[in-house]
Amino acid sequence: MASQQSTPSLSITQRRWRKFKSMKRGYYSLVLLVTAYLVSFALPLLIGSKPIFVQYDGNWYSPAFREFLAELPLVGSIAPPSFEPGTKFGLTGPGSESEPNYRELKTEWERQGSDNMIVMPFYPFSPNEDVTVTGNKKFVAPFEEDDSGHVRILGTDNNGRDVLARMTYGFRVSLSFALLIAIIEFLIGIPIGAVMGYFGGWIDILLQRFMEIWHALPFLFVIMIVVSMINPTFFLLVFLIVIFGWLGMASQMRAQYYRERSRDYVAAAVSIGVPTRTILVKHILPNTLIPIITFFPFAVVSGISALVSLDFLGFGLPPPTPSWGQMIGVGLQNLSEYWLVVVPFSALFLTLTLVVFIGEGIREAFDPKVFSRLR
Amino acid sequence: MLQYIIRRLLLAIPTFFGATFVVFFLIQYAPGGPYEAQLNALKRGQGAEGAASAFSSESGNIPPSQLEALKRNYNVGEPIVLRYLMWLGIAPNSVNDYLVEIGVNESVGGGQRIVVRKDAGGTFKPFDPSSGQERDDWYIDPSEKPNHVWVYQRAVSGILTFDFGKSEQYQKPVWDLITGRIPVSLQFGIIAFTLTYIVCFYLGTQKALNHGSKFDVISSSIVFVAYSVPGWALGAALVVLLGGGSALAVFPSGGFQSPDYESLSLLERIADRIWYFVLPTLAYTLGGFATTTLLMKNSLLETMSQDFVRTAYAKGIRENRVVWLHAMRNSIIPLVASIGGIIGLFLAGNYLVEHAFNIDGIGKLSYEALLARDYNVVNAFTVLTTLISLFGSIISDFMLAVVDPRIRFS
């Protein structure tokens, strides 16, 4: 025992993690991306048109915090977003039953010098506020002021919606979408590939024929056809992309299980009567982790690309969901407003490059290829 | 070899039927598809004329004859396999469908006239009104309308005979529309394909031979970036930054050639084409660029670390000879095997790039057809793309068999 403690050995996973950390490019990309994704869930508190705090007649409200809770996955279903009519804050007249424009309310209260107080988020514009809201002007250039005197850091689009807000909310939408797709693809592709590779026989032949057929179809165009017939939602699009996306993982897994099943440890397990399910899950699966893990970032990249492409063509998420593809599409119709394309493109470019760097780092750490060459 | 090719082609047949059946089911059968869309359009048309109850029942207030014609046009009620065979062009389909009144001399198009009356046996038959002869090439179906029958001719025509029907949008046969657009897409496809292979072959080889050098590291970053960004998105950014309308209007903002192309001299024409081609070709090429380069690099690296290369060096063979004669022949195998997939990518017309650059190719045609719900065009494009993709994988296998003599076909 003592000798074991004196020479602490690292498990293979720990060694791989260290190797990954030692590769700065991939590691920092991971840190940056994870941080950005976590922060993006707090977006209503940072960028949005609802105030963080409202104090009115001694009562405290926090619409932005309610919004933040409502947008969290799972939590959102038990904490729906709040709706505070303008009458609650002493507004009268037409339109006071609807949500007040807190930016105007704030300037109004400050002008009156009243005790009521509003604390707005750092950047007080939300992604779907268009020209119908006072002060939102179409095609405000970056760093210029709109009609109400607010500086729009990255300008506004053809509907007066704020580009910075749409870009940041679009990041959360894109990444959530791609992560969900990658995870579901794996959940479907791994068991199917495992069964195909391990059992072989007619089930393998049948599924392989099926995959060949599926592979021959132009998947993005087929999705567009379906979307043109049925109105898309977030989850319908996830479902449609997964229908085609699981093929890649399944064929990877098929090859892995096919190779592993002829190994001695599998034969040993079979001969001592280990149930097949246990062999598949406990014995073989850990040995196929490398392709699973290294494939994941690239599945995320293709998920983001697919969503952006569909949105660009107008067959993606229903409007007015903030999405990069839709933003680039609008930008191409308004060529002189360069920021409409440059901003979402840069966001897309940065995000995808980060994911690819992570993927490359993981691949290098988990599956190092050493080439020796004699010259 | 011949046996292998024949076997490969035979294997492609069930895949062809499977893939086309999916397309058929998707476009002809799906809820919300063309049939339902037309049905709803008819209902809406009736509703607009004042009958608010048009939406109440399944058939609404559509005149029964119109509804029947629609159902006959889409072969609603026939078994799905028969409909699929009709759509393929294997089973005969009804053409020249006319609703005629029994016993009346009716025109049925093409200057032909037909009268339907009972023959000696008491069944209804079509007759030529002038000669009184029975017409064998016309068939009769009963109609729901009293005292009327449908007369039609049969023809074997479908996607296998390149009959994709008529475009609703352009009122032209779909096949003519597509063949008219193919040259445009093909020019981009061929240029992009050639460029991809030349650049990737050279770059991949250099990266493998200088593995770990500064050149390798820097070009790797470029390859990663090229891998991560969709080609059309880079194209869009380039159009805004370098295309017309921006401050740096170096290239045109889209299109295929200048409006005054016809009046230019030959040299000017070539220059004009190149000028228009630079940005779209870049966007086109980006798709296959990264994977192909890495494929080439990794493949050559792997070969270079094998024993026979070591032996060749040990025998004192010059480096160039070892690389280009011994290693290269083994290394290009995966590159050659990927040709089929890339052919498919380029031949089919990239609707994303064509939309971004406003190029009138097949891709843009089908995209606009989808927007306009012109399902015959959409159908043709999907079938064509599927066929090209199947064809590509056959080409791949064939090329693989040609370059790799070790492949034995059993």
mmCIF file with all atom_site columns, N, CA and C in Angstrom, chain A residues 110-138:
data_model
loop_
_atom_site.group_PDB
_atom_site.id
_atom_site.type_symbol
_atom_site.label_atom_id
_atom_site.label_alt_id
_atom_site.label_comp_id
_atom_site.label_asym_id
_atom_site.label_entity_id
_atom_site.label_seq_id
_atom_site.pdbx_PDB_ins_code
_atom_site.Cartn_x
_atom_site.Cartn_y
_atom_site.Cartn_z
_atom_site.occupancy
_atom_site.B_iso_or_equiv
_atom_site.pdbx_formal_charge
_atom_site.auth_seq_id
_atom_site.auth_comp_id
_atom_site.auth_asym_id
_atom_site.auth_atom_id
_atom_site.pdbx_PDB_model_num
ATOM 1  N N  . GLU A 1 110 ? -36.478 60.208 -14.141 1.00 0.00 ? 110 GLU A N  1
ATOM 2  C CA . GLU A 1 110 ? -35.312 61.014 -13.791 1.00 0.00 ? 110 GLU A CA 1
ATOM 3  C C  . GLU A 1 110 ? -35.588 62.485 -14.006 1.00 0.00 ? 110 GLU A C  1
ATOM 4  N N  . ARG A 1 111 ? -36.363 62.782 -15.081 1.00 0.00 ? 111 ARG A N  1
ATOM 5  C CA . ARG A 1 111 ? -36.708 64.173 -15.378 1.00 0.00 ? 111 ARG A CA 1
ATOM 6  C C  . ARG A 1 111 ? -37.601 64.749 -14.273 1.00 0.00 ? 111 ARG A C  1
ATOM 7  N N  . GLN A 1 112 ? -38.539 63.896 -13.795 1.00 0.00 ? 112 GLN A N  1
ATOM 8  C CA . GLN A 1 112 ? -39.431 64.352 -12.731 1.00 0.00 ? 112 GLN A CA 1
ATOM 9  C C  . GLN A 1 112 ? -38.706 64.454 -11.403 1.00 0.00 ? 112 GLN A C  1
ATOM 10 N N  . GLY A 1 113 ? -37.566 63.762 -11.296 1.00 0.00 ? 113 GLY A N  1
ATOM 11 C CA . GLY A 1 113 ? -36.840 63.744 -10.028 1.00 0.00 ? 113 GLY A CA 1
ATOM 12 C C  . GLY A 1 113 ? -37.579 62.987 -8.950  1.00 0.00 ? 113 GLY A C  1
ATOM 13 N N  . SER A 1 114 ? -38.358 61.982 -9.331  1.00 0.00 ? 114 SER A N  1
ATOM 14 C CA . SER A 1 114 ? -39.146 61.239 -8.356  1.00 0.00 ? 114 SER A CA 1
ATOM 15 C C  . SER A 1 114 ? -38.275 60.222 -7.619  1.00 0.00 ? 114 SER A C  1
ATOM 16 N N  . ASP A 1 115 ? -38.806 59.636 -6.546  1.00 0.00 ? 115 ASP A N  1
ATOM 17 C CA . ASP A 1 115 ? -38.075 58.641 -5.767  1.00 0.00 ? 115 ASP A CA 1
ATOM 18 C C  . ASP A 1 115 ? -38.043 57.293 -6.464  1.00 0.00 ? 115 ASP A C  1
ATOM 19 N N  . ASN A 1 116 ? -38.946 57.114 -7.462  1.00 0.00 ? 116 ASN A N  1
ATOM 20 C CA . ASN A 1 116 ? -38.975 55.842 -8.179  1.00 0.00 ? 116 ASN A CA 1
ATOM 21 C C  . ASN A 1 116 ? -37.681 55.667 -8.955  1.00 0.00 ? 116 ASN A C  1
ATOM 22 N N  . MET A 1 117 ? -37.292 54.398 -9.092  1.00 0.00 ? 117 MET A N  1
ATOM 23 C CA . MET A 1 117 ? -35.969 54.170 -9.672  1.00 0.00 ? 117 MET A CA 1
ATOM 24 C C  . MET A 1 117 ? -36.017 52.961 -10.603 1.00 0.00 ? 117 MET A C  1
ATOM 25 N N  . ILE A 1 118 ? -35.258 53.050 -11.682 1.00 0.00 ? 118 ILE A N  1
ATOM 26 C CA . ILE A 1 118 ? -35.127 51.909 -12.590 1.00 0.00 ? 118 ILE A CA 1
ATOM 27 C C  . ILE A 1 118 ? -33.654 51.664 -12.843 1.00 0.00 ? 118 ILE A C  1
ATOM 28 N N  . VAL A 1 119 ? -33.227 50.404 -12.681 1.00 0.00 ? 119 VAL A N  1
ATOM 29 C CA . VAL A 1 119 ? -31.861 50.047 -13.062 1.00 0.00 ? 119 VAL A CA 1
ATOM 30 C C  . VAL A 1 119 ? -31.961 49.158 -14.297 1.00 0.00 ? 119 VAL A C  1
ATOM 31 N N  . MET A 1 120 ? -31.468 49.690 -15.411 1.00 0.00 ? 120 MET A N  1
ATOM 32 C CA . MET A 1 120 ? -31.546 48.930 -16.668 1.00 0.00 ? 120 MET A CA 1
ATOM 33 C C  . MET A 1 120 ? -30.324 48.015 -16.799 1.00 0.00 ? 120 MET A C  1
ATOM 34 N N  . PRO A 1 121 ? -30.406 46.967 -17.614 1.00 0.00 ? 121 PRO A N  1
ATOM 35 C CA . PRO A 1 121 ? -29.207 46.171 -17.896 1.00 0.00 ? 121 PRO A CA 1
ATOM 36 C C  . PRO A 1 121 ? -28.145 47.036 -18.542 1.00 0.00 ? 121 PRO A C  1
ATOM 37 N N  . PHE A 1 122 ? -26.938 46.530 -18.574 1.00 0.00 ? 122 PHE A N  1
ATOM 38 C CA . PHE A 1 122 ? -25.777 47.237 -19.106 1.00 0.00 ? 122 PHE A CA 1
ATOM 39 C C  . PHE A 1 122 ? -26.050 47.774 -20.510 1.00 0.00 ? 122 PHE A C  1
ATOM 40 N N  . TYR A 1 123 ? -26.710 46.959 -21.327 1.00 0.00 ? 123 TYR A N  1
ATOM 41 C CA . TYR A 1 123 ? -27.034 47.398 -22.694 1.00 0.00 ? 123 TYR A CA 1
ATOM 42 C C  . TYR A 1 123 ? -28.535 47.205 -22.881 1.00 0.00 ? 123 TYR A C  1
ATOM 43 N N  . PRO A 1 124 ? -29.300 48.297 -22.819 1.00 0.00 ? 124 PRO A N  1
ATOM 44 C CA . PRO A 1 124 ? -30.752 48.165 -22.606 1.00 0.00 ? 124 PRO A CA 1
ATOM 45 C C  . PRO A 1 124 ? -31.576 47.900 -23.868 1.00 0.00 ? 124 PRO A C  1
ATOM 46 N N  . PHE A 1 125 ? -31.173 46.975 -24.726 1.00 0.00 ? 125 PHE A N  1
ATOM 47 C CA . PHE A 1 125 ? -31.997 46.660 -25.896 1.00 0.00 ? 125 PHE A CA 1
ATOM 48 C C  . PHE A 1 125 ? -32.148 45.162 -26.010 1.00 0.00 ? 125 PHE A C  1
ATOM 49 N N  . SER A 1 126 ? -33.345 44.717 -26.354 1.00 0.00 ? 126 SER A N  1
ATOM 50 C CA . SER A 1 126 ? -33.539 43.278 -26.507 1.00 0.00 ? 126 SER A CA 1
ATOM 51 C C  . SER A 1 126 ? -33.582 42.938 -27.998 1.00 0.00 ? 126 SER A C  1
ATOM 52 N N  . PRO A 1 127 ? -33.351 41.669 -28.334 1.00 0.00 ? 127 PRO A N  1
ATOM 53 C CA . PRO A 1 127 ? -33.138 41.297 -29.745 1.00 0.00 ? 127 PRO A CA 1
ATOM 54 C C  . PRO A 1 127 ? -34.358 41.456 -30.646 1.00 0.00 ? 127 PRO A C  1
ATOM 55 N N  . ASN A 1 128 ? -35.552 41.441 -30.086 1.00 0.00 ? 128 ASN A N  1
ATOM 56 C CA . ASN A 1 128 ? -36.726 41.463 -30.966 1.00 0.00 ? 128 ASN A CA 1
ATOM 57 C C  . ASN A 1 128 ? -37.488 42.779 -30.952 1.00 0.00 ? 128 ASN A C  1
ATOM 58 N N  . GLU A 1 129 ? -36.906 43.810 -30.346 1.00 0.00 ? 129 GLU A N  1
ATOM 59 C CA . GLU A 1 129 ? -37.554 45.121 -30.343 1.00 0.00 ? 129 GLU A CA 1
ATOM 60 C C  . GLU A 1 129 ? -37.363 45.773 -31.707 1.00 0.00 ? 129 GLU A C  1
ATOM 61 N N  . ASP A 1 130 ? -38.425 45.970 -32.468 1.00 0.00 ? 130 ASP A N  1
ATOM 62 C CA . ASP A 1 130 ? -38.237 46.551 -33.803 1.00 0.00 ? 130 ASP A CA 1
ATOM 63 C C  . ASP A 1 130 ? -38.710 48.000 -33.862 1.00 0.00 ? 130 ASP A C  1
ATOM 64 N N  . VAL A 1 131 ? -38.926 48.488 -35.060 1.00 0.00 ? 131 VAL A N  1
ATOM 65 C CA . VAL A 1 131 ? -39.247 49.905 -35.242 1.00 0.00 ? 131 VAL A CA 1
ATOM 66 C C  . VAL A 1 131 ? -40.518 50.341 -34.533 1.00 0.00 ? 131 VAL A C  1
ATOM 67 N N  . THR A 1 132 ? -41.385 49.378 -34.182 1.00 0.00 ? 132 THR A N  1
ATOM 68 C CA . THR A 1 132 ? -42.634 49.777 -33.534 1.00 0.00 ? 132 THR A CA 1
ATOM 69 C C  . THR A 1 132 ? -42.381 50.340 -32.142 1.00 0.00 ? 132 THR A C  1
ATOM 70 N N  . VAL A 1 133 ? -41.179 50.082 -31.597 1.00 0.00 ? 133 VAL A N  1
ATOM 71 C CA . VAL A 1 133 ? -40.852 50.627 -30.285 1.00 0.00 ? 133 VAL A CA 1
ATOM 72 C C  . VAL A 1 133 ? -40.184 51.981 -30.502 1.00 0.00 ? 133 VAL A C  1
ATOM 73 N N  . THR A 1 134 ? -40.610 52.966 -29.704 1.00 0.00 ? 134 THR A N  1
ATOM 74 C CA . THR A 1 134 ? -40.093 54.317 -29.876 1.00 0.00 ? 134 THR A CA 1
ATOM 75 C C  . THR A 1 134 ? -38.579 54.347 -29.790 1.00 0.00 ? 134 THR A C  1
ATOM 76 N N  . GLY A 1 135 ? -37.987 55.106 -30.674 1.00 0.00 ? 135 GLY A N  1
ATOM 77 C CA . GLY A 1 135 ? -36.543 55.281 -30.608 1.00 0.00 ? 135 GLY A CA 1
ATOM 78 C C  . GLY A 1 135 ? -35.775 54.293 -31.456 1.00 0.00 ? 135 GLY A C  1
ATOM 79 N N  . ASN A 1 136 ? -36.414 53.176 -31.841 1.00 0.00 ? 136 ASN A N  1
ATOM 80 C CA . ASN A 1 136 ? -35.697 52.218 -32.680 1.00 0.00 ? 136 ASN A CA 1
ATOM 81 C C  . ASN A 1 136 ? -35.796 52.636 -34.135 1.00 0.00 ? 136 ASN A C  1
ATOM 82 N N  . LYS A 1 137 ? -34.655 52.904 -34.715 1.00 0.00 ? 137 LYS A N  1
ATOM 83 C CA . LYS A 1 137 ? -34.593 53.395 -36.078 1.00 0.00 ? 137 LYS A CA 1
ATOM 84 C C  . LYS A 1 137 ? -33.965 52.314 -36.936 1.00 0.00 ? 137 LYS A C  1
ATOM 85 N N  . LYS A 1 138 ? -34.376 52.250 -38.211 1.00 0.00 ? 138 LYS A N  1
ATOM 86 C CA . LYS A 1 138 ? -33.757 51.275 -39.114 1.00 0.00 ? 138 LYS A CA 1
ATOM 87 C C  . LYS A 1 138 ? -32.341 51.703 -39.469 1.00 0.00 ? 138 LYS A C  1
#
